[in-house]
PDB file of C-alpha atoms in Angstrom:
ATOM      1  CA  MET X  75      -9.874 -16.230   1.455  1.00  0.00           C
ATOM      2  CA  GLU X  76      -6.548 -16.031  -0.377  1.00  0.00           C
ATOM      3  CA  LYS X  77      -3.965 -13.532   0.868  1.00  0.00           C
ATOM      4  CA  ARG X  78      -1.479 -12.112  -1.629  1.00  0.00           C
ATOM      5  CA  ALA X  79       1.344  -9.713  -0.830  1.00  0.00           C
ATOM      6  CA  GLY X  80       2.461  -6.811  -2.970  1.00  0.00           C
ATOM      7  CA  ARG X  81       0.254  -7.262  -6.019  1.00  0.00           C
ATOM      8  CA  PHE X  82      -2.943  -8.797  -7.380  1.00  0.00           C
ATOM      9  CA  SER X  83      -0.917 -11.254  -9.475  1.00  0.00           C
ATOM     10  CA  ALA X  84       1.210 -12.535  -6.570  1.00  0.00           C
ATOM     11  CA  ALA X  85       1.107 -16.089  -5.286  1.00  0.00           C
ATOM     12  CA  ALA X  86      -0.795 -16.774  -2.084  1.00  0.00           C
ATOM     13  CA  VAL X  87       1.079 -16.121   1.164  1.00  0.00           C
ATOM     14  CA  ASP X  88       0.581 -17.306   4.727  1.00  0.00           C
ATOM     15  CA  HIS X  89      -1.136 -15.437   7.553  1.00  0.00           C
ATOM     16  CA  ARG X  90       1.996 -13.653   8.815  1.00  0.00           C
ATOM     17  CA  SER X  91       2.242  -9.885   8.456  1.00  0.00           C
ATOM     18  CA  SER X  92       4.388  -8.390   5.709  1.00  0.00           C
ATOM     19  CA  SER X  93       6.911  -7.324   8.371  1.00  0.00           C
ATOM     20  CA  ASP X  94       7.156 -10.896   9.678  1.00  0.00           C
ATOM     21  CA  ARG X  95       7.677 -12.298   6.162  1.00  0.00           C
ATOM     22  CA  LYS X  96      10.220  -9.652   5.216  1.00  0.00           C
ATOM     23  CA  GLY X  97      13.190 -11.134   7.086  1.00  0.00           C
ATOM     24  CA  ARG X  98      16.742  -9.796   7.059  1.00  0.00           C
ATOM     25  CA  TRP X  99      17.098  -9.918   3.272  1.00  0.00           C
ATOM     26  CA  GLY X 100      13.866  -7.998   2.742  1.00  0.00           C
ATOM     27  CA  ARG X 101      14.842  -5.361   5.308  1.00  0.00           C
ATOM     28  CA  PHE X 102      18.243  -5.026   3.624  1.00  0.00           C
ATOM     29  CA  GLN X 103      16.588  -4.516   0.222  1.00  0.00           C
ATOM     30  CA  GLU X 104      14.247  -1.927   1.737  1.00  0.00           C
ATOM     31  CA  GLN X 105      17.200  -0.050   3.264  1.00  0.00           C
ATOM     32  CA  VAL X 106      19.134  -0.055  -0.025  1.00  0.00           C
ATOM     33  CA  PHE X 107      16.044   1.259  -1.840  1.00  0.00           C
ATOM     34  CA  LEU X 108      15.677   4.113   0.666  1.00  0.00           C
ATOM     35  CA  TRP X 109      19.380   4.979   0.360  1.00  0.00           C
ATOM     36  CA  LEU X 110      19.085   5.076  -3.438  1.00  0.00           C
ATOM     37  CA  PHE X 111      15.633   6.683  -3.498  1.00  0.00           C
ATOM     38  CA  PRO X 112      16.892  10.242  -4.197  1.00  0.00           C
ATOM     39  CA  LEU X 113      18.837   8.969  -7.226  1.00  0.00           C
ATOM     40  CA  LEU X 114      16.087   6.638  -8.465  1.00  0.00           C
ATOM     41  CA  ARG X 115      13.213   9.046  -7.901  1.00  0.00           C
ATOM     42  CA  PRO X 116      13.147  10.611 -11.410  1.00  0.00           C
ATOM     43  CA  GLY X 117      12.466   7.239 -13.051  1.00  0.00           C
ATOM     44  CA  LEU X 118      10.188   5.684 -10.456  1.00  0.00           C
ATOM     45  CA  LEU X 119       6.884   6.897 -11.938  1.00  0.00           C
ATOM     46  CA  SER X 120       7.744   4.934 -15.069  1.00  0.00           C
ATOM     47  CA  VAL X 121       8.717   1.933 -12.948  1.00  0.00           C
ATOM     48  CA  ALA X 122       5.400   2.101 -11.061  1.00  0.00           C
ATOM     49  CA  ARG X 123       3.438   2.269 -14.313  1.00  0.00           C
ATOM     50  CA  TRP X 124       5.408  -0.650 -15.745  1.00  0.00           C
ATOM     51  CA  LEU X 125       4.707  -2.691 -12.572  1.00  0.00           C
ATOM     52  CA  LEU X 126       0.977  -1.996 -12.892  1.00  0.00           C
ATOM     53  CA  VAL X 127       0.905  -2.953 -16.595  1.00  0.00           C
ATOM     54  CA  TRP X 128       2.937  -6.108 -15.904  1.00  0.00           C
ATOM     55  CA  GLU X 129       0.603  -7.012 -13.059  1.00  0.00           C
ATOM     56  CA  GLY X 130      -2.450  -6.663 -15.277  1.00  0.00           C
ATOM     57  CA  ARG X 131      -0.918  -9.067 -17.783  1.00  0.00           C
ATOM     58  CA  ARG X 132       0.028 -11.636 -15.138  1.00  0.00           C
ATOM     59  CA  PHE X 133      -3.174 -11.505 -13.090  1.00  0.00           C
ATOM     60  CA  ARG X 134      -5.075 -14.780 -12.775  1.00  0.00           C
ATOM     61  CA  PRO X 135      -8.324 -14.885 -10.809  1.00  0.00           C
ATOM     62  CA  SER X 136      -8.655 -17.152  -7.813  1.00  0.00           C
ATOM     63  CA  GLY X 137     -11.555 -19.367  -6.855  1.00  0.00           C
ATOM     64  CA  LEU X 138     -11.498 -17.586  -3.500  1.00  0.00           C
ATOM     65  CA  PRO X 139     -11.886 -13.941  -2.538  1.00  0.00           C
ATOM     66  CA  VAL X 140      -8.412 -12.354  -2.766  1.00  0.00           C
ATOM     67  CA  VAL X 141      -6.909  -9.963  -0.237  1.00  0.00           C
ATOM     68  CA  VAL X 142      -3.836  -8.010  -1.344  1.00  0.00           C
ATOM     69  CA  VAL X 143      -1.768  -6.439   1.404  1.00  0.00           C
ATOM     70  CA  SER X 144       0.908  -3.778   0.913  1.00  0.00           C
ATOM     71  CA  HIS X 145       0.360  -3.220  -2.814  1.00  0.00           C
ATOM     72  CA  THR X 146       3.887  -2.403  -4.025  1.00  0.00           C
ATOM     73  CA  ALA X 147       3.172  -0.171  -7.034  1.00  0.00           C
ATOM     74  CA  LEU X 148       0.464   1.814  -5.237  1.00  0.00           C
ATOM     75  CA  ARG X 149       2.753   2.299  -2.231  1.00  0.00           C
ATOM     76  CA  LEU X 150       5.536   3.429  -4.584  1.00  0.00           C
ATOM     77  CA  LEU X 151       3.224   6.008  -6.172  1.00  0.00           C
ATOM     78  CA  ALA X 152       2.179   7.252  -2.716  1.00  0.00           C
ATOM     79  CA  LEU X 153       5.819   7.471  -1.635  1.00  0.00           C
ATOM     80  CA  LEU X 154       6.635   9.540  -4.721  1.00  0.00           C
ATOM     81  CA  GLN X 155       3.626  11.838  -4.402  1.00  0.00           C
ATOM     82  CA  GLY X 156       4.039  12.259  -0.648  1.00  0.00           C
ATOM     83  CA  GLN X 157       7.453  13.881  -1.075  1.00  0.00           C
ATOM     84  CA  SER X 158       5.752  17.064  -2.234  1.00  0.00           C
ATOM     85  CA  VAL X 159       3.589  19.311  -0.060  1.00  0.00           C
ATOM     86  CA  THR X 160       1.265  19.677  -3.059  1.00  0.00           C
ATOM     87  CA  PRO X 161       1.500  16.396  -4.989  1.00  0.00           C
ATOM     88  CA  PRO X 162       1.229  16.722  -8.758  1.00  0.00           C
ATOM     89  CA  PRO X 163      -1.701  14.972 -10.437  1.00  0.00           C
ATOM     90  CA  LEU X 164      -1.084  11.600 -12.017  1.00  0.00           C
ATOM     91  CA  SER X 165      -0.485  11.569 -15.739  1.00  0.00           C
ATOM     92  CA  PRO X 166      -3.389  10.470 -17.945  1.00  0.00           C
ATOM     93  CA  ALA X 167      -1.384   7.347 -18.861  1.00  0.00           C
ATOM     94  CA  LEU X 168      -0.933   6.381 -15.213  1.00  0.00           C
ATOM     95  CA  ARG X 169      -4.604   7.028 -14.410  1.00  0.00           C
ATOM     96  CA  GLU X 170      -5.565   4.843 -17.377  1.00  0.00           C
ATOM     97  CA  THR X 171      -3.203   2.099 -16.191  1.00  0.00           C
ATOM     98  CA  LEU X 172      -4.820   2.111 -12.728  1.00  0.00           C
ATOM     99  CA  ARG X 173      -8.287   1.974 -14.305  1.00  0.00           C
ATOM    100  CA  ALA X 174      -7.290  -0.899 -16.600  1.00  0.00           C
ATOM    101  CA  LEU X 175      -5.923  -2.913 -13.676  1.00  0.00           C
ATOM    102  CA  ARG X 176      -9.141  -2.323 -11.706  1.00  0.00           C
ATOM    103  CA  GLU X 177     -11.160  -3.611 -14.677  1.00  0.00           C
ATOM    104  CA  THR X 178      -8.854  -6.595 -15.194  1.00  0.00           C
ATOM    105  CA  THR X 179      -8.983  -7.714 -11.571  1.00  0.00           C
ATOM    106  CA  GLN X 180     -12.607  -6.714 -10.909  1.00  0.00           C
ATOM    107  CA  ALA X 181     -11.330  -6.085  -7.391  1.00  0.00           C
ATOM    108  CA  THR X 182     -13.270  -4.625  -4.530  1.00  0.00           C
ATOM    109  CA  VAL X 183     -10.570  -2.491  -2.955  1.00  0.00           C
ATOM    110  CA  ILE X 184     -10.533  -1.577   0.714  1.00  0.00           C
ATOM    111  CA  ILE X 185      -7.870   0.744   2.057  1.00  0.00           C
ATOM    112  CA  LEU X 186      -7.104   1.028   5.749  1.00  0.00           C
ATOM    113  CA  ALA X 187      -6.598   4.671   6.694  1.00  0.00           C
ATOM    114  CA  VAL X 188      -4.526   4.979   9.836  1.00  0.00           C
ATOM    115  CA  ASP X 189      -4.420   8.163  11.878  1.00  0.00           C
ATOM    116  CA  PRO X 190      -0.854   9.574  11.780  1.00  0.00           C
ATOM    117  CA  ALA X 191      -0.576   9.619  15.586  1.00  0.00           C
ATOM    118  CA  ILE X 192      -1.592   5.956  15.744  1.00  0.00           C
ATOM    119  CA  ARG X 193       0.920   5.061  13.020  1.00  0.00           C
ATOM    120  CA  GLN X 194       3.688   6.856  14.917  1.00  0.00           C
ATOM    121  CA  ARG X 195       2.697   5.030  18.121  1.00  0.00           C
ATOM    122  CA  ARG X 196       2.775   1.658  16.315  1.00  0.00           C
ATOM    123  CA  ILE X 197       6.210   2.402  14.870  1.00  0.00           C
ATOM    124  CA  ALA X 198       7.505   3.401  18.317  1.00  0.00           C
ATOM    125  CA  ALA X 199       6.185   0.099  19.718  1.00  0.00           C
ATOM    126  CA  ARG X 200       7.925  -1.854  16.923  1.00  0.00           C
ATOM    127  CA  MET X 201      11.140   0.036  17.658  1.00  0.00           C
ATOM    128  CA  GLN X 202      10.937  -0.982  21.317  1.00  0.00           C
ATOM    129  CA  ALA X 203      10.180  -4.574  20.335  1.00  0.00           C
ATOM    130  CA  GLY X 204      13.107  -4.627  17.889  1.00  0.00           C
ATOM    131  CA  THR X 205      10.846  -5.386  14.913  1.00  0.00           C
ATOM    132  CA  VAL X 206      11.071  -1.998  13.200  1.00  0.00           C
ATOM    133  CA  ASP X 207      11.981  -2.004   9.514  1.00  0.00           C
ATOM    134  CA  PRO X 208      13.742   0.686   7.433  1.00  0.00           C
ATOM    135  CA  PHE X 209      10.494   2.084   6.028  1.00  0.00           C
ATOM    136  CA  ASP X 210       9.105   2.436   9.566  1.00  0.00           C
ATOM    137  CA  ARG X 211      12.173   4.508  10.460  1.00  0.00           C
ATOM    138  CA  TYR X 212      11.739   6.573   7.296  1.00  0.00           C
ATOM    139  CA  MET X 213       8.116   7.309   8.196  1.00  0.00           C
ATOM    140  CA  GLN X 214       8.980   8.161  11.799  1.00  0.00           C
ATOM    141  CA  ALA X 215      11.808  10.515  10.805  1.00  0.00           C
ATOM    142  CA  ASP X 216       9.389  13.038   9.289  1.00  0.00           C
ATOM    143  CA  PRO X 217       5.805  12.823  10.606  1.00  0.00           C
ATOM    144  CA  ALA X 218       4.535  15.503   8.183  1.00  0.00           C
ATOM    145  CA  ARG X 219       5.928  13.588   5.194  1.00  0.00           C
ATOM    146  CA  ALA X 220       4.523  10.339   6.630  1.00  0.00           C
ATOM    147  CA  LYS X 221       1.079  11.946   6.869  1.00  0.00           C
ATOM    148  CA  ARG X 222       1.307  13.098   3.227  1.00  0.00           C
ATOM    149  CA  ILE X 223       2.394   9.646   2.034  1.00  0.00           C
ATOM    150  CA  GLU X 224      -0.445   7.994   3.954  1.00  0.00           C
ATOM    151  CA  GLY X 225      -2.921  10.538   2.552  1.00  0.00           C
ATOM    152  CA  CYS X 226      -1.648   9.973  -0.992  1.00  0.00           C
ATOM    153  CA  LEU X 227      -2.016   6.210  -0.558  1.00  0.00           C
ATOM    154  CA  VAL X 228      -5.660   6.566   0.439  1.00  0.00           C
ATOM    155  CA  GLN X 229      -6.353   9.118  -2.315  1.00  0.00           C
ATOM    156  CA  LEU X 230      -4.725   6.936  -4.993  1.00  0.00           C
ATOM    157  CA  ALA X 231      -6.720   3.880  -3.924  1.00  0.00           C
ATOM    158  CA  VAL X 232      -9.984   5.833  -3.896  1.00  0.00           C
ATOM    159  CA  ALA X 233      -9.396   7.712  -7.159  1.00  0.00           C
ATOM    160  CA  GLY X 234      -7.679   4.899  -9.058  1.00  0.00           C
ATOM    161  CA  TRP X 235      -9.520   1.852  -7.789  1.00  0.00           C
ATOM    162  CA  GLN X 236     -12.734   3.212  -6.249  1.00  0.00           C
ATOM    163  CA  ALA X 237     -11.582   1.920  -2.873  1.00  0.00           C
ATOM    164  CA  ARG X 238     -13.730   1.817   0.202  1.00  0.00           C
ATOM    165  CA  VAL X 239     -11.997   3.423   3.177  1.00  0.00           C
ATOM    166  CA  VAL X 240     -11.862   1.860   6.636  1.00  0.00           C
ATOM    167  CA  GLU X 241     -10.638   4.173   9.386  1.00  0.00           C
ATOM    168  CA  ASN X 242      -8.352   1.896  11.385  1.00  0.00           C
ATOM    169  CA  ALA X 243      -8.158   3.810  14.658  1.00  0.00           C
ATOM    170  CA  ASP X 244      -6.438   1.016  16.593  1.00  0.00           C
ATOM    171  CA  LEU X 245      -9.203  -1.488  15.942  1.00  0.00           C
ATOM    172  CA  ASP X 246      -8.732  -4.913  17.487  1.00  0.00           C
ATOM    173  CA  ALA X 247      -9.018  -7.967  15.218  1.00  0.00           C
ATOM    174  CA  THR X 248     -12.762  -8.412  15.808  1.00  0.00           C
ATOM    175  CA  ALA X 249     -13.607  -4.744  15.214  1.00  0.00           C
ATOM    176  CA  LEU X 250     -11.383  -4.639  12.122  1.00  0.00           C
ATOM    177  CA  GLU X 251     -13.071  -7.733  10.695  1.00  0.00           C
ATOM    178  CA  ALA X 252     -16.499  -6.138  11.273  1.00  0.00           C
ATOM    179  CA  ALA X 253     -15.345  -2.870   9.653  1.00  0.00           C
ATOM    180  CA  LEU X 254     -14.015  -4.775   6.629  1.00  0.00           C
ATOM    181  CA  ALA X 255     -17.310  -6.664   6.285  1.00  0.00           C
ATOM    182  CA  ARG X 256     -19.255  -3.367   6.393  1.00  0.00           C
ATOM    183  CA  ALA X 257     -16.899  -1.878   3.801  1.00  0.00           C
ATOM    184  CA  LEU X 258     -17.470  -4.806   1.453  1.00  0.00           C
ATOM    185  CA  LEU X 259     -21.208  -4.120   1.550  1.00  0.00           C
ATOM    186  CA  SER X 260     -20.901  -0.362   1.107  1.00  0.00           C
ATOM    187  CA  PRO X 261     -20.747   1.471  -2.240  1.00  0.00           C
ATOM    188  CA  PRO X 262     -17.337   2.676  -3.470  1.00  0.00           C
ATOM    189  CA  ALA X 263     -16.109   6.054  -2.230  1.00  0.00           C
TER     190      ALA X 263
END
């Protein structure tokens, strides 16, 4: 299996989590983005669409099954939509861009849905361990907003990429692997 971070067209990465790979520079970039988010927000839907189009052009299939973790453009869309109590629908152009990328990659998408209470508990544990990142803090600062963002992420993956949903209620590695295998064999949501 080939693990890619952030996008379908990314190079393969090692087994470490995205938080472990992020490092000081990555955390700094994340913090700057969150500081500038209110100013950047009006143009970020266009940026997300551009990222998706660019990704579709750069995508090259692998000889191995590909796993993409922390898809950047999808997370950006969820972050934008989750700011509103009633998120607006995606534009037809953005829906078409998501569909085109799904067809280009021929991906079987699985999204891990995490219960908000479990997410908050995980963030608190990372804070105690000193491994918390700026986005973790952002999500912990407003649990209702965090729940909306998480819900938008799942909804976007299901609607845009026909994702299969795995409820990750604190599954250990073995249980998560079994749930992922079942999801691969199940029909799209």
